[in-house]
Short mmCIF file of C-alpha atoms and ligand atoms in Angstrom, two decimals:
data_model
loop_
_atom_site.label_atom_id
_atom_site.label_comp_id
_atom_site.label_asym_id
_atom_site.label_seq_id
_atom_site.Cartn_x
_atom_site.Cartn_y
_atom_site.Cartn_z
CA MET A 1 10.70 -15.21 28.95
CA ASN A 2 11.85 -11.79 28.63
CA THR A 3 10.85 -10.23 25.51
CA SER A 4 12.43 -6.87 25.96
CA THR A 5 16.00 -8.68 26.01
CA THR A 6 17.80 -8.30 22.35
CA THR A 7 16.77 -10.77 19.20
CA SER A 8 14.61 -13.53 20.73
CA ALA A 9 15.68 -16.87 19.68
CA ALA A 10 12.76 -17.67 18.07
CA ARG A 11 11.06 -15.39 16.54
CA GLY A 12 12.78 -11.97 16.70
CA THR A 13 11.92 -8.38 17.83
CA TRP A 14 12.58 -4.88 16.76
CA GLY A 15 15.74 -3.13 17.51
CA SER A 16 14.00 -0.27 19.17
CA ARG A 17 10.25 1.70 18.39
CA LEU A 18 11.49 4.05 15.72
CA THR A 19 12.60 0.89 13.38
CA PHE A 20 9.11 -0.91 14.25
CA ILE A 21 7.49 2.61 13.08
CA LEU A 22 9.38 3.09 9.85
CA ALA A 23 9.00 -0.43 9.05
CA ALA A 24 5.46 0.00 10.06
CA ALA A 25 5.24 3.54 7.83
CA GLY A 26 7.41 1.56 5.01
CA SER A 27 4.47 -0.90 4.96
CA ALA A 28 1.86 1.67 4.27
CA ILE A 29 3.85 4.32 2.18
CA GLY A 30 3.39 2.18 -1.47
CA LEU A 31 2.46 3.04 -4.97
CA GLY A 32 -1.09 3.81 -3.42
CA ASN A 33 -0.33 7.13 -1.48
CA ILE A 34 1.65 8.18 -4.65
CA TRP A 35 -0.45 6.91 -7.43
CA ARG A 36 -3.71 6.66 -6.22
CA PHE A 37 -4.20 9.07 -3.49
CA PRO A 38 -3.51 12.25 -5.73
CA ILE A 39 -6.19 11.19 -8.58
CA ALA A 40 -9.06 10.28 -5.59
CA THR A 41 -8.19 13.89 -4.39
CA ALA A 42 -8.72 15.28 -8.00
CA GLU A 43 -11.59 13.33 -8.43
CA GLY A 44 -13.32 13.75 -4.99
CA GLY A 45 -13.42 17.53 -5.08
CA GLY A 46 -9.53 18.57 -4.17
CA GLY A 47 -9.29 19.87 -0.69
CA ALA A 48 -13.08 19.01 0.63
CA PHE A 49 -11.61 15.43 -0.51
CA VAL A 50 -8.34 16.21 1.86
CA LEU A 51 -10.38 16.92 4.66
CA ILE A 52 -12.91 13.78 4.53
CA TYR A 53 -9.89 11.62 3.74
CA ILE A 54 -7.69 12.98 7.19
CA LEU A 55 -11.31 12.55 9.26
CA CYS A 56 -11.36 8.67 7.54
CA ALA A 57 -8.04 7.94 8.39
CA ALA A 58 -7.95 9.84 12.12
CA PHE A 59 -11.23 8.26 13.07
CA VAL A 60 -11.69 5.13 11.20
CA GLY A 61 -8.11 4.15 10.53
CA LEU A 62 -6.16 4.99 13.37
CA PRO A 63 -8.08 3.15 15.71
CA VAL A 64 -8.41 -0.15 13.61
CA MET A 65 -4.15 0.42 13.01
CA LEU A 66 -4.26 0.27 16.71
CA ALA A 67 -6.19 -2.59 17.01
CA GLU A 68 -3.98 -4.30 14.93
CA MET A 69 -0.77 -4.03 16.50
CA VAL A 70 -2.28 -4.75 20.00
CA VAL A 71 -3.59 -8.43 18.43
CA GLY A 72 -0.18 -8.70 17.40
CA ARG A 73 1.85 -7.71 20.19
CA ALA A 74 -0.40 -9.50 22.54
CA GLY A 75 -1.00 -12.76 20.26
CA GLU A 76 3.07 -12.55 19.77
CA ARG A 77 2.11 -14.52 16.36
CA ASN A 78 1.23 -14.39 12.81
CA PRO A 79 -2.17 -13.15 12.02
CA VAL A 80 -4.07 -16.72 12.09
CA GLY A 81 -2.20 -17.88 15.63
CA ALA A 82 -2.69 -14.38 17.17
CA ILE A 83 -6.30 -14.20 16.62
CA ALA A 84 -6.79 -18.21 17.55
CA HIS A 85 -4.69 -17.45 20.33
CA LEU A 86 -6.11 -14.89 21.80
CA GLY A 87 -9.92 -16.07 20.71
CA ASN A 88 -8.69 -19.80 22.14
CA GLY A 89 -8.84 -21.34 18.88
CA THR A 90 -12.29 -20.15 17.75
CA ASN A 91 -13.03 -18.99 14.56
CA TRP A 92 -12.22 -16.23 14.36
CA ARG A 93 -9.14 -17.01 12.91
CA TRP A 94 -9.85 -17.54 9.47
CA ILE A 95 -10.23 -13.91 9.61
CA GLY A 96 -6.32 -13.93 10.03
CA GLY A 97 -6.29 -16.78 7.05
CA LEU A 98 -8.32 -14.35 4.95
CA GLY A 99 -5.09 -11.85 5.67
CA VAL A 100 -2.80 -14.43 4.42
CA LEU A 101 -3.99 -15.11 1.47
CA ALA A 102 -5.36 -11.86 0.36
CA SER A 103 -1.55 -10.71 1.16
CA PHE A 104 -0.32 -13.38 -1.00
CA ILE A 105 -2.10 -12.53 -4.04
CA VAL A 106 -1.61 -8.81 -3.49
CA LEU A 107 2.21 -9.96 -3.32
CA SER A 108 1.86 -11.30 -6.97
CA PHE A 109 0.55 -8.35 -9.12
CA TYR A 110 2.21 -5.45 -6.38
CA SER A 111 5.52 -7.14 -7.27
CA VAL A 112 4.45 -6.91 -11.63
CA ILE A 113 4.04 -3.21 -11.16
CA SER A 114 6.53 -2.99 -9.10
CA GLY A 115 8.64 -4.41 -11.90
CA TRP A 116 7.80 -1.74 -14.58
CA THR A 117 8.63 1.09 -11.73
CA ILE A 118 12.48 -0.02 -12.07
CA TYR A 119 12.08 -0.92 -15.91
CA TYR A 120 11.20 2.48 -15.80
CA MET A 121 13.69 4.03 -13.56
CA ILE A 122 16.20 1.89 -15.68
CA SER A 123 15.01 3.90 -19.13
CA ALA A 124 14.94 7.34 -17.86
CA SER A 125 18.22 6.88 -16.11
CA ILE A 126 19.98 5.80 -20.05
CA GLY A 127 17.67 8.50 -21.36
CA THR A 128 15.27 6.33 -22.87
CA PHE A 129 12.50 9.30 -22.38
CA LYS A 130 13.11 11.32 -25.21
CA GLU A 131 11.53 14.40 -27.19
CA THR A 132 9.54 12.14 -29.17
CA LEU A 133 8.56 9.86 -27.03
CA ASP A 134 5.33 8.14 -27.32
CA THR A 135 4.47 6.65 -23.81
CA ASP A 136 1.27 5.18 -24.51
CA ALA A 137 3.35 3.22 -27.19
CA PHE A 138 6.39 2.21 -24.53
CA PHE A 139 3.56 0.94 -22.10
CA ALA A 140 1.97 -0.79 -24.40
CA LYS A 141 5.15 -2.75 -25.60
CA LEU A 142 6.36 -3.42 -22.42
CA VAL A 143 3.32 -5.46 -21.24
CA ALA A 144 2.94 -6.93 -24.78
CA HIS A 145 5.87 -8.46 -25.29
CA PRO A 146 6.12 -9.91 -21.22
CA GLY A 147 9.80 -11.05 -21.31
CA LYS A 148 11.20 -8.25 -20.02
CA GLU A 149 7.98 -7.72 -17.58
CA ILE A 150 8.38 -10.95 -16.29
CA PHE A 151 12.05 -10.43 -15.95
CA TYR A 152 11.87 -7.08 -13.57
CA HIS A 153 8.88 -9.09 -12.04
CA GLY A 154 11.53 -11.54 -11.01
CA ILE A 155 14.17 -9.44 -9.78
CA PHE A 156 11.86 -7.32 -7.65
CA MET A 157 10.41 -10.77 -6.16
CA ILE A 158 13.87 -11.90 -5.50
CA VAL A 159 15.05 -8.59 -4.03
CA THR A 160 11.94 -9.00 -1.52
CA ILE A 161 12.68 -12.47 -0.87
CA LEU A 162 16.67 -11.98 -0.09
CA THR A 163 15.50 -9.44 2.35
CA VAL A 164 12.65 -10.98 4.35
CA ALA A 165 14.66 -13.97 4.19
CA ALA A 166 17.83 -12.74 6.31
CA GLY A 167 14.95 -11.52 9.43
CA ILE A 168 13.75 -8.99 11.33
CA ARG A 169 16.46 -7.35 12.50
CA ASN A 170 18.94 -8.25 9.46
CA GLY A 171 17.10 -8.13 6.86
CA ILE A 172 14.03 -6.18 6.90
CA GLU A 173 14.94 -3.64 9.55
CA ARG A 174 18.31 -2.83 7.77
CA THR A 175 16.63 -2.24 4.78
CA ILE A 176 13.65 -0.27 6.77
CA LYS A 177 17.09 2.19 7.96
CA ILE A 178 18.35 2.86 4.47
CA ALA A 179 15.13 2.76 2.56
CA MET A 180 13.29 5.50 4.18
CA PRO A 181 15.51 8.19 5.08
CA ILE A 182 16.34 7.99 0.70
CA LEU A 183 12.85 7.67 0.24
CA GLY A 184 12.17 11.01 2.21
CA LEU A 185 15.34 12.88 0.60
CA VAL A 186 14.23 11.81 -2.69
CA LEU A 187 10.23 13.07 -1.65
CA LEU A 188 12.02 16.07 -0.98
CA VAL A 189 13.98 16.91 -4.31
CA LEU A 190 10.77 15.82 -6.16
CA LEU A 191 8.75 18.16 -3.93
CA VAL A 192 11.35 21.39 -4.56
CA ARG A 193 11.50 20.81 -8.47
CA ALA A 194 7.48 20.19 -8.65
CA VAL A 195 6.97 23.69 -6.67
CA THR A 196 9.10 25.91 -8.40
CA LEU A 197 8.10 25.11 -11.73
CA PRO A 198 6.08 27.66 -13.13
CA GLY A 199 2.44 27.00 -13.24
CA ALA A 200 2.84 25.24 -9.51
CA LEU A 201 0.27 27.22 -7.79
CA GLU A 202 -2.42 26.53 -10.56
CA GLY A 203 -1.54 22.56 -10.06
CA LEU A 204 -1.72 22.95 -6.63
CA THR A 205 -4.82 25.16 -6.42
CA TYR A 206 -6.41 22.47 -8.55
CA TYR A 207 -5.22 19.85 -6.66
CA LEU A 208 -6.23 21.22 -2.86
CA MET A 209 -9.20 23.92 -3.25
CA PRO A 210 -12.14 22.32 -1.85
CA ASP A 211 -14.71 21.80 -4.03
CA PHE A 212 -17.73 20.35 -2.01
CA SER A 213 -19.96 20.43 -5.18
CA LYS A 214 -18.36 17.38 -5.86
CA VAL A 215 -18.76 15.39 -2.91
CA THR A 216 -21.13 12.75 -3.02
CA ALA A 217 -21.50 9.69 -0.39
CA ASN A 218 -19.42 8.04 -2.87
CA THR A 219 -16.80 10.62 -2.57
CA VAL A 220 -16.56 9.44 1.65
CA LEU A 221 -16.46 5.88 0.72
CA GLN A 222 -14.01 6.30 -1.82
CA ALA A 223 -11.75 8.04 1.04
CA LEU A 224 -12.34 5.19 3.87
CA ALA A 225 -11.42 2.83 1.67
CA GLN A 226 -8.42 4.50 0.48
CA ALA A 227 -7.66 4.73 3.95
CA PHE A 228 -7.66 1.14 5.00
CA PHE A 229 -5.72 0.26 1.38
CA SER A 230 -2.80 3.36 2.13
CA LEU A 231 -2.49 1.92 5.71
CA SER A 232 -1.85 -1.45 4.91
CA LEU A 233 -5.01 -2.75 7.24
CA GLY A 234 -7.15 -5.58 7.28
CA MET A 235 -4.22 -8.00 6.09
CA GLY A 236 -2.67 -9.10 9.22
CA ALA A 237 0.43 -6.68 7.79
CA ILE A 238 0.16 -4.30 11.03
CA VAL A 239 -0.92 -7.28 12.96
CA THR A 240 2.89 -9.38 12.13
CA TYR A 241 4.44 -6.44 12.29
CA GLY A 242 3.63 -5.43 15.88
CA SER A 243 4.14 -9.20 16.95
CA TYR A 244 7.49 -8.22 16.89
CA LEU A 245 7.53 -5.63 19.04
CA ARG A 246 8.38 -5.36 22.79
CA LYS A 247 6.02 -4.82 25.38
CA ASN A 248 7.78 -1.58 27.06
CA GLU A 249 6.94 0.18 23.47
CA SER A 250 3.82 2.63 23.32
CA LEU A 251 1.09 1.35 20.82
CA PRO A 252 -0.98 4.42 20.23
CA THR A 253 2.10 6.66 19.61
CA SER A 254 3.30 4.45 17.24
CA ALA A 255 -0.12 3.67 15.29
CA GLY A 256 -0.20 7.59 15.28
CA TYR A 257 3.12 8.57 13.86
CA VAL A 258 2.74 5.93 10.69
CA VAL A 259 -0.59 7.47 9.74
CA VAL A 260 0.82 10.93 9.98
CA MET A 261 3.75 9.97 7.64
CA ASP A 262 1.50 7.85 5.51
CA THR A 263 -0.84 10.56 5.07
CA THR A 264 1.91 13.32 4.58
CA VAL A 265 3.76 11.58 2.08
CA ALA A 266 0.14 10.89 -0.14
CA LEU A 267 -0.52 14.70 0.05
CA LEU A 268 3.12 15.56 -1.10
CA ALA A 269 2.47 13.29 -3.41
CA GLY A 270 0.02 14.92 -5.30
CA CYS A 271 1.90 18.34 -4.80
CA ILE A 272 4.67 16.75 -7.10
CA ILE A 273 2.20 15.31 -9.26
CA PHE A 274 0.01 18.51 -10.49
CA PRO A 275 2.60 21.25 -10.58
CA ALA A 276 4.05 19.11 -13.00
CA LEU A 277 1.44 17.99 -15.31
CA VAL A 278 0.42 21.96 -15.54
CA TYR A 279 3.96 22.96 -16.44
CA ALA A 280 4.02 19.81 -19.39
CA ASN A 281 0.38 21.23 -20.76
CA LEU A 282 -0.96 18.13 -20.01
CA PRO A 283 -4.66 17.37 -19.27
CA LEU A 284 -5.40 17.38 -15.64
CA ASP A 285 -8.89 15.77 -15.00
CA LYS A 286 -7.90 12.87 -17.84
CA ALA A 287 -5.21 12.02 -14.91
CA GLY A 288 -6.73 8.22 -15.03
CA PRO A 289 -4.71 5.38 -13.62
CA GLY A 290 -2.62 5.27 -16.43
CA LEU A 291 -0.78 8.41 -15.04
CA ILE A 292 2.24 7.23 -13.92
CA PHE A 293 3.68 5.34 -16.96
CA GLN A 294 1.81 6.99 -19.76
CA VAL A 295 1.69 10.58 -18.78
CA LEU A 296 4.49 11.46 -16.60
CA PRO A 297 7.29 10.30 -18.72
CA GLN A 298 5.65 13.35 -21.10
CA VAL A 299 6.39 15.56 -18.53
CA PHE A 300 10.37 14.57 -17.58
CA VAL A 301 11.17 14.97 -21.22
CA GLN A 302 9.84 18.40 -20.67
CA LEU A 303 11.81 19.10 -17.45
CA PRO A 304 13.83 22.43 -17.83
CA TRP A 305 18.26 21.70 -18.76
CA GLN A 306 17.40 18.63 -20.83
CA PRO A 307 18.72 16.17 -21.22
CA TRP A 308 19.70 15.84 -18.13
CA GLY A 309 16.81 17.25 -15.86
CA GLY A 310 14.61 15.01 -17.77
CA ILE A 311 17.02 12.11 -16.83
CA PHE A 312 17.41 13.20 -12.84
CA PHE A 313 14.20 13.47 -12.44
CA GLY A 314 13.11 10.91 -14.08
CA ALA A 315 15.20 8.42 -12.51
CA THR A 316 14.54 9.97 -9.18
CA PHE A 317 10.80 9.77 -9.63
CA PHE A 318 10.51 6.12 -10.31
CA LEU A 319 13.19 5.30 -7.53
CA LEU A 320 10.74 6.97 -5.22
CA LEU A 321 7.70 4.63 -6.22
CA SER A 322 10.62 1.33 -6.48
CA ILE A 323 11.64 2.40 -2.69
CA ALA A 324 8.00 2.46 -1.88
CA ALA A 325 6.90 -0.24 -3.17
CA TYR A 326 9.90 -2.66 -1.78
CA THR A 327 8.94 -1.91 1.52
CA SER A 328 5.51 -2.83 1.19
CA ALA A 329 6.53 -5.54 -0.74
CA ILE A 330 8.59 -6.94 2.33
CA SER A 331 5.41 -6.81 4.60
CA LEU A 332 3.28 -8.28 2.38
CA LEU A 333 5.37 -11.62 2.37
CA GLU A 334 6.53 -10.73 6.00
CA VAL A 335 2.85 -11.66 6.54
CA SER A 336 2.23 -15.70 4.60
CA VAL A 337 5.94 -15.66 6.02
CA SER A 338 5.05 -15.66 9.41
CA TYR A 339 2.61 -17.96 9.44
CA PHE A 340 4.03 -20.69 7.91
CA VAL A 341 6.87 -19.97 10.14
CA ASP A 342 4.83 -20.27 13.28
CA GLU A 343 1.95 -22.28 12.43
CA LYS A 344 3.79 -25.28 10.35
CA GLY A 345 7.35 -24.98 11.74
CA TRP A 346 9.16 -23.83 8.57
CA ASN A 347 12.54 -22.01 8.69
CA ARG A 348 12.16 -18.49 7.56
CA LYS A 349 14.65 -19.37 4.31
CA LYS A 350 12.41 -21.79 3.24
CA ALA A 351 9.65 -19.94 3.82
CA ALA A 352 10.71 -16.95 2.28
CA TRP A 353 11.98 -18.71 -1.37
CA THR A 354 8.74 -20.65 -1.22
CA LEU A 355 6.23 -18.07 -0.79
CA GLY A 356 7.98 -15.74 -2.51
CA GLY A 357 8.54 -17.81 -5.62
CA GLY A 358 5.12 -19.26 -5.38
CA ALA A 359 3.65 -15.20 -5.70
CA PHE A 360 6.47 -14.69 -8.67
CA LEU A 361 4.12 -17.82 -10.47
CA LEU A 362 0.88 -16.21 -9.62
CA GLY A 363 2.04 -12.72 -10.70
CA ILE A 364 2.60 -14.31 -14.86
CA PRO A 365 -0.95 -14.64 -15.25
CA SER A 366 -1.48 -10.86 -14.10
CA ALA A 367 1.58 -9.89 -16.12
CA LEU A 368 0.12 -11.27 -19.38
CA SER A 369 -3.22 -9.88 -18.62
CA LEU A 370 -2.43 -6.39 -20.17
CA GLY A 371 -2.32 -6.95 -24.16
CA ALA A 372 0.17 -10.20 -24.22
CA VAL A 373 -2.50 -12.78 -23.67
CA ASN A 374 -6.20 -12.35 -24.59
CA TRP A 375 -8.66 -14.03 -22.08
CA LEU A 376 -6.45 -12.84 -19.57
CA THR A 377 -7.01 -9.35 -20.58
CA GLU A 378 -10.78 -9.12 -21.33
CA LEU A 379 -11.66 -12.09 -18.52
CA PRO A 380 -14.57 -14.14 -20.12
CA GLY A 381 -17.94 -13.20 -18.59
CA ILE A 382 -16.01 -9.93 -16.20
CA GLY A 383 -14.72 -8.01 -19.15
CA MET A 384 -12.01 -7.09 -16.92
CA SER A 385 -8.77 -7.49 -17.20
CA LEU A 386 -7.07 -10.32 -14.45
CA ILE A 387 -4.59 -7.60 -12.89
CA ASP A 388 -7.62 -5.07 -13.05
CA LEU A 389 -9.36 -8.20 -11.18
CA LEU A 390 -7.30 -9.07 -8.91
CA SER A 391 -6.26 -5.22 -7.91
CA GLY A 392 -9.41 -3.50 -7.79
CA PRO A 393 -12.67 -5.55 -6.56
CA LEU A 394 -11.25 -9.00 -4.78
CA THR A 395 -8.22 -6.80 -3.18
CA ASP A 396 -10.52 -3.96 -2.01
CA GLY A 397 -13.19 -6.74 -0.50
CA ALA A 398 -10.68 -8.73 0.87
CA LEU A 399 -8.91 -5.70 2.94
CA VAL A 400 -12.68 -4.37 3.42
CA LEU A 401 -13.66 -7.29 5.28
CA GLY A 402 -10.37 -8.14 7.33
CA ALA A 403 -10.53 -4.97 9.05
CA LEU A 404 -14.21 -5.74 9.69
CA GLY A 405 -13.58 -8.45 11.02
CA LEU A 406 -10.61 -7.56 13.25
CA SER A 407 -12.27 -4.67 14.92
CA LEU A 408 -15.45 -6.99 15.54
CA PHE A 409 -13.02 -9.31 17.08
CA VAL A 410 -11.06 -7.18 18.97
CA GLY A 411 -14.45 -4.95 19.73
CA TRP A 412 -16.67 -7.78 20.91
CA LYS A 413 -14.91 -11.35 21.20
CA TRP A 414 -11.22 -10.83 22.71
CA GLY A 415 -12.46 -7.65 24.73
CA LEU A 416 -11.72 -4.22 24.68
CA LYS A 417 -11.07 -4.79 28.62
CA ARG A 418 -8.37 -7.49 27.40
CA ALA A 419 -7.20 -5.42 24.78
CA LEU A 420 -6.78 -2.06 27.05
CA VAL A 421 -4.40 -4.19 29.49
CA GLU A 422 -1.98 -4.85 26.56
CA ILE A 423 -1.67 -1.41 25.21
CA ARG A 424 -1.00 0.04 28.77
CA LYS A 425 1.71 -2.00 28.80
CA GLY A 426 3.67 0.25 26.81
CA SER A 427 1.55 3.33 27.39
CA PRO A 428 -0.01 3.19 30.97
CA GLU A 429 -0.98 7.05 30.33
CA PHE A 430 -3.47 5.87 27.51
CA LYS A 431 -6.14 8.33 27.74
CA LEU A 432 -8.66 8.24 24.78
CA THR A 433 -10.05 5.09 25.91
CA SER A 434 -13.64 5.99 24.87
CA ILE A 435 -12.90 7.63 21.72
CA TRP A 436 -11.31 3.97 20.89
CA ALA A 437 -13.49 1.52 22.31
CA ALA A 438 -16.30 3.49 20.10
CA SER A 439 -14.54 3.85 17.01
CA ILE A 440 -13.88 -0.14 17.23
CA ARG A 441 -17.60 -1.12 18.54
CA PHE A 442 -19.30 1.19 16.34
CA VAL A 443 -17.86 3.29 14.19
CA ALA A 444 -15.46 1.25 12.43
CA PRO A 445 -17.61 -1.43 11.44
CA VAL A 446 -20.41 0.73 10.82
CA ALA A 447 -18.76 2.17 8.57
CA ILE A 448 -16.88 -0.55 7.07
CA SER A 449 -19.93 -2.11 6.52
CA MET A 450 -21.06 0.55 4.49
CA ILE A 451 -18.43 0.35 2.06
CA LEU A 452 -18.61 -3.58 1.48
CA ALA A 453 -22.23 -2.74 1.03
CA PHE A 454 -21.68 -0.12 -1.77
CA GLN A 455 -18.56 -2.33 -3.20
CA LEU A 456 -21.22 -5.20 -3.52
CA TYR A 457 -23.85 -2.93 -4.85
CA SER A 458 -21.28 -1.51 -7.61
CA LEU A 459 -20.03 -5.16 -8.79
CA PHE A 460 -23.78 -5.97 -9.05
CA ALA A 461 -25.70 -3.18 -9.71
CA SER A 462 -24.01 -1.84 -13.02
CA ASP A 463 -24.11 -3.31 -16.39
CA THR A 464 -20.23 -1.39 -16.49
CA PRO A 465 -17.41 -2.27 -14.29
CA ALA A 466 -17.28 -0.34 -11.03
CA GLU A 467 -14.18 1.60 -11.71
CA GLU A 468 -14.62 4.63 -13.27
CA ASN A 469 -12.51 5.90 -16.48
CA SER A 470 -13.24 2.42 -18.23
CA GLU A 471 -12.34 4.26 -21.78
CA ASP A 472 -8.44 3.82 -20.64
CA PRO A 473 -8.53 -0.13 -22.76
CA VAL A 474 -4.56 -0.51 -21.47
CA ILE A 475 -4.48 0.19 -17.80
CA GLU A 476 -7.13 1.32 -15.79
CA THR A 477 -6.02 -0.50 -12.49
CA ALA A 478 -7.70 1.32 -9.58
CA ASN A 479 -5.97 0.32 -6.93
CA PHE A 480 -1.81 0.77 -6.19
N1 LIG B 1 -0.28 0.44 1.28
C1 LIG B 1 0.21 0.19 0.13
C2 LIG B 1 -0.20 1.22 -0.22
O1 LIG B 1 -0.59 2.37 -0.08
C3 LIG B 1 -0.61 -1.34 -0.24
C4 LIG B 1 -1.11 -2.14 0.78
C5 LIG B 1 -2.44 -2.62 1.12
C6 LIG B 1 -0.06 -2.94 1.46
N2 LIG B 1 -2.48 -3.36 2.09
C7 LIG B 1 -1.07 -4.18 2.12
C8 LIG B 1 1.17 -2.92 1.70
C9 LIG B 1 -0.31 -4.71 3.33
C10 LIG B 1 2.00 -3.93 2.36
C11 LIG B 1 1.12 -4.89 3.19
O2 LIG B 1 0.40 0.99 -1.87
#
């Protein structure tokens, strides 16, 4: 079989390396970059956190990303099938299974939140955000009367399903080629607006000035966990995308581009958010996770050239979020779809509609868990809302476990020698062999085990929930 010709009949391939890189970057660049990264940075000592994050992304995230790409391309299958194939059908394939399950669950609540971004985009466009806006009440109303919320969750899911159902070339690739340039443009427009606002320098200083006194062991682990989440690692997403890649493409270069693009967008998101907060005189250190849906709308109504300035930049900001969420959701759905197509022989359309539909239904309890239904809002015995539980500890745990398993599989079971043979198919000149080997065998597993130990510790050892900012009852979701 010659996989380097055009679309291979059975599974499909990317049209070029560029589209693969853009698709993987689209998966990585998501709600996590725009929301979670700036907050984590401000809390973790500004520039000091950025520095630590970059080291984590470069020395742990990048090697694991490369490992995922290698497994996908060598296995030429979904995460379960690829690991089973390379590991001769051993139990290691459960790591892939965990990824399939985790990506399905993440899709369910990711789509709920993405629905909010669409609703906010529309609200901003039609000028709903006005001077007197009480954004806390605006958000509370949305989630307390879930008809609207579930409607937009459904719309978002349908668009995601249609994209995935149309296949790699005609669906995902086509979308990515349009969405990613728009994302870049929108980011640039917002960046220019933000850094030319009065007070921008103060915002940037707060954001980026290194404060090493805030750095603790916890900061390092936060940076590491954020890197995994942001790079879409540990859930089989990159394995799946890698499986559609032709043999003559360079994996290390592709992985490098994806990491650089993802990190750049995360950094720039902070350069947009912090100047805007200073401009609107909003507290910087209280920028808890309600930031996007409760705090930022108050910025838009204060921008120059009202009402159009607010309408335009408000709508643009939520467009940025919606696109980022959309290209991530596509890859989340593609993981389980590829599993049912490869392993169960389903056709792509049936798989996309069944799994997307399932994730829609599964998302409904999450949508109801922010005030609409009491016991979901405060889960008995757990004291958190369902959406907080799913998006916080459960997702974190699953992706960290997945990344650990994958590194151990490549480093110790399938073997670095075979992995290197696969890498060299597309980049015979790959030189960083020993650094990559050391990272996959030792650095990544040790670092990941530390996060896991810390997560377990903070889950069981403290009587308050592990997430900070628990004073905000409406929304304290940690991780999107
Ligand atoms: N990287 C995404 C973000 O920053 C979230 C995410 C985590 C993800 N794991 C994933 C997206 C797997 C797609 C596939 O928001």
